[in-house]
Amino acid sequence: MAIRSGLIRRASLLGAYSLVLASPIGLDACRDATAPLPDNAVRFVPPPVYARWWTIVEACSGHTGDFAAYTWYVAPDNSLRNNAAAYTEVAARRIVLESSQQNAGSIVRHEMLHALLGPAYASGTSAHEHPPAYFQGRCAGVVYCPEIGCQDAGAAPVMAPADAPTLPLSALDIQMDVLPDRVSRTGVDRALTLIVRVTNPSAEPVWVQLDATPDLPAPWVHWYGFRIVPAVQTVPITGIARDDSAGVITRDSVRRVAFAAGQTRQLVFDLSGALYAPADYLAVGIFNTRQVWTPFTIVP
Ligand SMILES: [Zn+2]
C-alpha cells in the first residue's frame, strides 16, 4: 500500500507572490491523505524552478535527495479528496498538486520537504508527518506550514536556551540571493526566487534583540522582507513599509529572536519576472533594520 503524506488543504496565497510565514488566509487544514491518485491527475514535467526550490529545501532541512526520482502530477482544483491542495507519496515518489498550486512555491516546497524527510516521516499521524523541528524550525520561512495539522504538530522549536548570550543585530551575517540573476519576463522560466539568508556566525546559540522600527506602533517591529528597486537607486532604501509587487515586509511583536549555533534562517519570496519591466534592478533584502542588496536583470 502506498504511503501517503503531506496533504495540504487549499490555501489562499497572497497576491502575486506567495509570502511564506505571513498569516495565511482561508487555510483549512494540512493532514493525512488517503486518496488514491485521482483519475484526472496528469503527469507533468517539473518546471526549472522546481529544481532550484529543491536545493533550497535540501539546504534548510539538511537532507539530500534525488529530485529526478520524483514524478509530478497535477489535478483540477477541488478534485483532491479532503479538499487537499497537494500531497506527497513518499513510497511511490510522486507529488500531486492541484492546478492552482503549481506555481505556489511555499506549497511545492512543503511537499518537497516531505519527500526529503523520507519514509521515517511518511506515515502515521499528521503530527508525526510534520515534525516541528523541520516545518516550523529549520525550514520556517521556506515552506508553508498552516495551523491545522502542521502547526498543531507541536510548538515551534526554540533555537536557544533562555539564558543564551545576546548577539547584536549588527553581528548577524545577512545575504540576499536572487535565483536566477537574469530572468526573461516572457520566457518559459520566469520564476524569480528571492532568499534572505540570516546566519548566526557564532558557535553557540544566541538571542538577537530586534530594533524598534519607527513606522510601526509598539510592540510591532519589522521582521523581514524585500524590495525591488531600480539599479540606480540609492541604498539602503527608505519607505520599506509599503506592501506591493515591488516588496513587502512582515511584522512581528516578538523582539527577541533565537538562533542555534551557526544557524541560517532562509526567508524565501516567490516572484515572477513578468511583474517587472526589462531593466537592471537591486533586490534589497530586509531583516528588521538591516538591509543587504544584490543586482539582477530582467530581460524582454
Ligand atoms: Zn504536509
JSON list of N, CA, C and O in Angstrom, two decimals, residues 241-270:
[
{"chain": "A", "resi": 241, "resn": "ALA", "atom": "N", "xyz": [7.97, 50.15, 4.22]},
{"chain": "A", "resi": 241, "resn": "ALA", "atom": "CA", "xyz": [6.72, 49.64, 4.80]},
{"chain": "A", "resi": 241, "resn": "ALA", "atom": "C", "xyz": [5.63, 49.42, 3.76]},
{"chain": "A", "resi": 241, "resn": "ALA", "atom": "O", "xyz": [4.61, 48.83, 4.06]},
{"chain": "A", "resi": 242, "resn": "ARG", "atom": "N", "xyz": [5.83, 49.89, 2.52]},
{"chain": "A", "resi": 242, "resn": "ARG", "atom": "CA", "xyz": [4.81, 49.65, 1.50]},
{"chain": "A", "resi": 242, "resn": "ARG", "atom": "C", "xyz": [4.74, 48.17, 1.14]},
{"chain": "A", "resi": 242, "resn": "ARG", "atom": "O", "xyz": [5.76, 47.50, 1.06]},
{"chain": "A", "resi": 243, "resn": "ASP", "atom": "N", "xyz": [3.55, 47.68, 0.94]},
{"chain": "A", "resi": 243, "resn": "ASP", "atom": "CA", "xyz": [3.36, 46.29, 0.50]},
{"chain": "A", "resi": 243, "resn": "ASP", "atom": "C", "xyz": [2.76, 46.31, -0.89]},
{"chain": "A", "resi": 243, "resn": "ASP", "atom": "O", "xyz": [1.61, 46.69, -1.07]},
{"chain": "A", "resi": 244, "resn": "ASP", "atom": "N", "xyz": [3.54, 45.93, -1.88]},
{"chain": "A", "resi": 244, "resn": "ASP", "atom": "CA", "xyz": [3.06, 45.88, -3.25]},
{"chain": "A", "resi": 244, "resn": "ASP", "atom": "C", "xyz": [3.92, 44.89, -4.01]},
{"chain": "A", "resi": 244, "resn": "ASP", "atom": "O", "xyz": [4.71, 44.16, -3.41]},
{"chain": "A", "resi": 245, "resn": "SER", "atom": "N", "xyz": [3.79, 44.88, -5.34]},
{"chain": "A", "resi": 245, "resn": "SER", "atom": "CA", "xyz": [4.53, 43.87, -6.11]},
{"chain": "A", "resi": 245, "resn": "SER", "atom": "C", "xyz": [6.03, 44.13, -6.08]},
{"chain": "A", "resi": 245, "resn": "SER", "atom": "O", "xyz": [6.82, 43.26, -6.43]},
{"chain": "A", "resi": 246, "resn": "ALA", "atom": "N", "xyz": [6.45, 45.32, -5.63]},
{"chain": "A", "resi": 246, "resn": "ALA", "atom": "CA", "xyz": [7.88, 45.61, -5.53]},
{"chain": "A", "resi": 246, "resn": "ALA", "atom": "C", "xyz": [8.44, 45.27, -4.16]},
{"chain": "A", "resi": 246, "resn": "ALA", "atom": "O", "xyz": [9.64, 45.39, -3.94]},
{"chain": "A", "resi": 247, "resn": "GLY", "atom": "N", "xyz": [7.58, 44.82, -3.27]},
{"chain": "A", "resi": 247, "resn": "GLY", "atom": "CA", "xyz": [8.14, 44.45, -1.98]},
{"chain": "A", "resi": 247, "resn": "GLY", "atom": "C", "xyz": [7.10, 44.31, -0.90]},
{"chain": "A", "resi": 247, "resn": "GLY", "atom": "O", "xyz": [5.94, 44.69, -1.07]},
{"chain": "A", "resi": 248, "resn": "VAL", "atom": "N", "xyz": [7.55, 43.74, 0.19]},
{"chain": "A", "resi": 248, "resn": "VAL", "atom": "CA", "xyz": [6.68, 43.54, 1.33]},
{"chain": "A", "resi": 248, "resn": "VAL", "atom": "C", "xyz": [7.58, 43.34, 2.54]},
{"chain": "A", "resi": 248, "resn": "VAL", "atom": "O", "xyz": [8.74, 42.92, 2.40]},
{"chain": "A", "resi": 249, "resn": "ILE", "atom": "N", "xyz": [7.09, 43.70, 3.70]},
{"chain": "A", "resi": 249, "resn": "ILE", "atom": "CA", "xyz": [7.84, 43.35, 4.91]},
{"chain": "A", "resi": 249, "resn": "ILE", "atom": "C", "xyz": [6.87, 42.84, 5.95]},
{"chain": "A", "resi": 249, "resn": "ILE", "atom": "O", "xyz": [5.77, 43.38, 6.11]},
{"chain": "A", "resi": 250, "resn": "THR", "atom": "N", "xyz": [7.25, 41.78, 6.61]},
{"chain": "A", "resi": 250, "resn": "THR", "atom": "CA", "xyz": [6.39, 41.20, 7.64]},
{"chain": "A", "resi": 250, "resn": "THR", "atom": "C", "xyz": [6.62, 41.95, 8.95]},
{"chain": "A", "resi": 250, "resn": "THR", "atom": "O", "xyz": [7.61, 42.64, 9.14]},
{"chain": "A", "resi": 251, "resn": "ARG", "atom": "N", "xyz": [5.64, 41.81, 9.83]},
{"chain": "A", "resi": 251, "resn": "ARG", "atom": "CA", "xyz": [5.72, 42.43, 11.15]},
{"chain": "A", "resi": 251, "resn": "ARG", "atom": "C", "xyz": [5.65, 41.35, 12.21]},
{"chain": "A", "resi": 251, "resn": "ARG", "atom": "O", "xyz": [5.02, 40.32, 12.02]},
{"chain": "A", "resi": 252, "resn": "ASP", "atom": "N", "xyz": [6.28, 41.62, 13.32]},
{"chain": "A", "resi": 252, "resn": "ASP", "atom": "CA", "xyz": [6.17, 40.69, 14.44]},
{"chain": "A", "resi": 252, "resn": "ASP", "atom": "C", "xyz": [6.20, 41.50, 15.73]},
{"chain": "A", "resi": 252, "resn": "ASP", "atom": "O", "xyz": [6.75, 42.60, 15.78]},
{"chain": "A", "resi": 253, "resn": "SER", "atom": "N", "xyz": [5.56, 40.95, 16.76]},
{"chain": "A", "resi": 253, "resn": "SER", "atom": "CA", "xyz": [5.58, 41.62, 18.06]},
{"chain": "A", "resi": 253, "resn": "SER", "atom": "C", "xyz": [6.63, 41.02, 18.97]},
{"chain": "A", "resi": 253, "resn": "SER", "atom": "O", "xyz": [6.76, 41.44, 20.12]},
{"chain": "A", "resi": 254, "resn": "VAL", "atom": "N", "xyz": [7.36, 40.05, 18.48]},
{"chain": "A", "resi": 254, "resn": "VAL", "atom": "CA", "xyz": [8.41, 39.42, 19.29]},
{"chain": "A", "resi": 254, "resn": "VAL", "atom": "C", "xyz": [9.72, 40.14, 19.00]},
{"chain": "A", "resi": 254, "resn": "VAL", "atom": "O", "xyz": [10.16, 40.21, 17.85]},
{"chain": "A", "resi": 255, "resn": "ARG", "atom": "N", "xyz": [10.33, 40.67, 20.02]},
{"chain": "A", "resi": 255, "resn": "ARG", "atom": "CA", "xyz": [11.51, 41.49, 19.82]},
{"chain": "A", "resi": 255, "resn": "ARG", "atom": "C", "xyz": [12.81, 40.72, 19.92]},
{"chain": "A", "resi": 255, "resn": "ARG", "atom": "O", "xyz": [13.87, 41.25, 19.63]},
{"chain": "A", "resi": 256, "resn": "ARG", "atom": "N", "xyz": [12.73, 39.46, 20.38]},
{"chain": "A", "resi": 256, "resn": "ARG", "atom": "CA", "xyz": [13.96, 38.70, 20.61]},
{"chain": "A", "resi": 256, "resn": "ARG", "atom": "C", "xyz": [13.89, 37.44, 19.77]},
{"chain": "A", "resi": 256, "resn": "ARG", "atom": "O", "xyz": [12.92, 36.69, 19.85]},
{"chain": "A", "resi": 257, "resn": "VAL", "atom": "N", "xyz": [14.89, 37.21, 18.94]},
{"chain": "A", "resi": 257, "resn": "VAL", "atom": "CA", "xyz": [14.88, 36.07, 18.03]},
{"chain": "A", "resi": 257, "resn": "VAL", "atom": "C", "xyz": [16.03, 35.15, 18.38]},
{"chain": "A", "resi": 257, "resn": "VAL", "atom": "O", "xyz": [17.17, 35.59, 18.54]},
{"chain": "A", "resi": 258, "resn": "ALA", "atom": "N", "xyz": [15.72, 33.85, 18.49]},
{"chain": "A", "resi": 258, "resn": "ALA", "atom": "CA", "xyz": [16.75, 32.86, 18.84]},
{"chain": "A", "resi": 258, "resn": "ALA", "atom": "C", "xyz": [17.37, 32.28, 17.58]},
{"chain": "A", "resi": 258, "resn": "ALA", "atom": "O", "xyz": [16.68, 32.03, 16.59]},
{"chain": "A", "resi": 259, "resn": "PHE", "atom": "N", "xyz": [18.66, 32.05, 17.64]},
{"chain": "A", "resi": 259, "resn": "PHE", "atom": "CA", "xyz": [19.38, 31.33, 16.58]},
{"chain": "A", "resi": 259, "resn": "PHE", "atom": "C", "xyz": [20.18, 30.21, 17.25]},
{"chain": "A", "resi": 259, "resn": "PHE", "atom": "O", "xyz": [20.86, 30.44, 18.25]},
{"chain": "A", "resi": 260, "resn": "ALA", "atom": "N", "xyz": [20.12, 29.03, 16.66]},
{"chain": "A", "resi": 260, "resn": "ALA", "atom": "CA", "xyz": [21.01, 27.96, 17.09]},
{"chain": "A", "resi": 260, "resn": "ALA", "atom": "C", "xyz": [22.44, 28.30, 16.66]},
{"chain": "A", "resi": 260, "resn": "ALA", "atom": "O", "xyz": [22.66, 29.20, 15.85]},
{"chain": "A", "resi": 261, "resn": "ALA", "atom": "N", "xyz": [23.40, 27.58, 17.21]},
{"chain": "A", "resi": 261, "resn": "ALA", "atom": "CA", "xyz": [24.80, 27.79, 16.83]},
{"chain": "A", "resi": 261, "resn": "ALA", "atom": "C", "xyz": [24.95, 27.66, 15.31]},
{"chain": "A", "resi": 261, "resn": "ALA", "atom": "O", "xyz": [24.58, 26.63, 14.74]},
{"chain": "A", "resi": 262, "resn": "GLY", "atom": "N", "xyz": [25.43, 28.70, 14.68]},
{"chain": "A", "resi": 262, "resn": "GLY", "atom": "CA", "xyz": [25.68, 28.65, 13.24]},
{"chain": "A", "resi": 262, "resn": "GLY", "atom": "C", "xyz": [24.44, 28.58, 12.37]},
{"chain": "A", "resi": 262, "resn": "GLY", "atom": "O", "xyz": [24.55, 28.42, 11.15]},
{"chain": "A", "resi": 263, "resn": "GLN", "atom": "N", "xyz": [23.27, 28.71, 12.96]},
{"chain": "A", "resi": 263, "resn": "GLN", "atom": "CA", "xyz": [22.03, 28.54, 12.19]},
{"chain": "A", "resi": 263, "resn": "GLN", "atom": "C", "xyz": [21.85, 29.61, 11.11]},
{"chain": "A", "resi": 263, "resn": "GLN", "atom": "O", "xyz": [22.11, 30.79, 11.35]},
{"chain": "A", "resi": 264, "resn": "THR", "atom": "N", "xyz": [21.41, 29.18, 9.95]},
{"chain": "A", "resi": 264, "resn": "THR", "atom": "CA", "xyz": [20.99, 30.10, 8.89]},
{"chain": "A", "resi": 264, "resn": "THR", "atom": "C", "xyz": [19.49, 30.01, 8.74]},
{"chain": "A", "resi": 264, "resn": "THR", "atom": "O", "xyz": [18.94, 28.93, 8.54]},
{"chain": "A", "resi": 265, "resn": "ARG", "atom": "N", "xyz": [18.82, 31.13, 8.86]},
{"chain": "A", "resi": 265, "resn": "ARG", "atom": "CA", "xyz": [17.38, 31.20, 8.53]},
{"chain": "A", "resi": 265, "resn": "ARG", "atom": "C", "xyz": [17.27, 31.62, 7.09]},
{"chain": "A", "resi": 265, "resn": "ARG", "atom": "O", "xyz": [17.85, 32.63, 6.69]},
{"chain": "A", "resi": 266, "resn": "GLN", "atom": "N", "xyz": [16.53, 30.85, 6.31]},
{"chain": "A", "resi": 266, "resn": "GLN", "atom": "CA", "xyz": [16.26, 31.21, 4.92]},
{"chain": "A", "resi": 266, "resn": "GLN", "atom": "C", "xyz": [14.83, 31.73, 4.84]},
{"chain": "A", "resi": 266, "resn": "GLN", "atom": "O", "xyz": [13.89, 31.03, 5.25]},
{"chain": "A", "resi": 267, "resn": "LEU", "atom": "N", "xyz": [14.66, 32.90, 4.31]},
{"chain": "A", "resi": 267, "resn": "LEU", "atom": "CA", "xyz": [13.35, 33.54, 4.21]},
{"chain": "A", "resi": 267, "resn": "LEU", "atom": "C", "xyz": [13.10, 33.79, 2.73]},
{"chain": "A", "resi": 267, "resn": "LEU", "atom": "O", "xyz": [13.79, 34.58, 2.10]},
{"chain": "A", "resi": 268, "resn": "VAL", "atom": "N", "xyz": [12.14, 33.06, 2.19]},
{"chain": "A", "resi": 268, "resn": "VAL", "atom": "CA", "xyz": [12.00, 32.94, 0.74]},
{"chain": "A", "resi": 268, "resn": "VAL", "atom": "C", "xyz": [10.78, 33.72, 0.23]},
{"chain": "A", "resi": 268, "resn": "VAL", "atom": "O", "xyz": [9.70, 33.65, 0.83]},
{"chain": "A", "resi": 269, "resn": "PHE", "atom": "N", "xyz": [10.97, 34.41, -0.88]},
{"chain": "A", "resi": 269, "resn": "PHE", "atom": "CA", "xyz": [9.87, 35.09, -1.58]},
{"chain": "A", "resi": 269, "resn": "PHE", "atom": "C", "xyz": [9.85, 34.60, -3.02]},
{"chain": "A", "resi": 269, "resn": "PHE", "atom": "O", "xyz": [10.89, 34.55, -3.69]},
{"chain": "A", "resi": 270, "resn": "ASP", "atom": "N", "xyz": [8.66, 34.26, -3.48]},
{"chain": "A", "resi": 270, "resn": "ASP", "atom": "CA", "xyz": [8.49, 33.76, -4.85]},
{"chain": "A", "resi": 270, "resn": "ASP", "atom": "C", "xyz": [7.84, 34.83, -5.70]},
{"chain": "A", "resi": 270, "resn": "ASP", "atom": "O", "xyz": [6.75, 35.32, -5.38]}
]
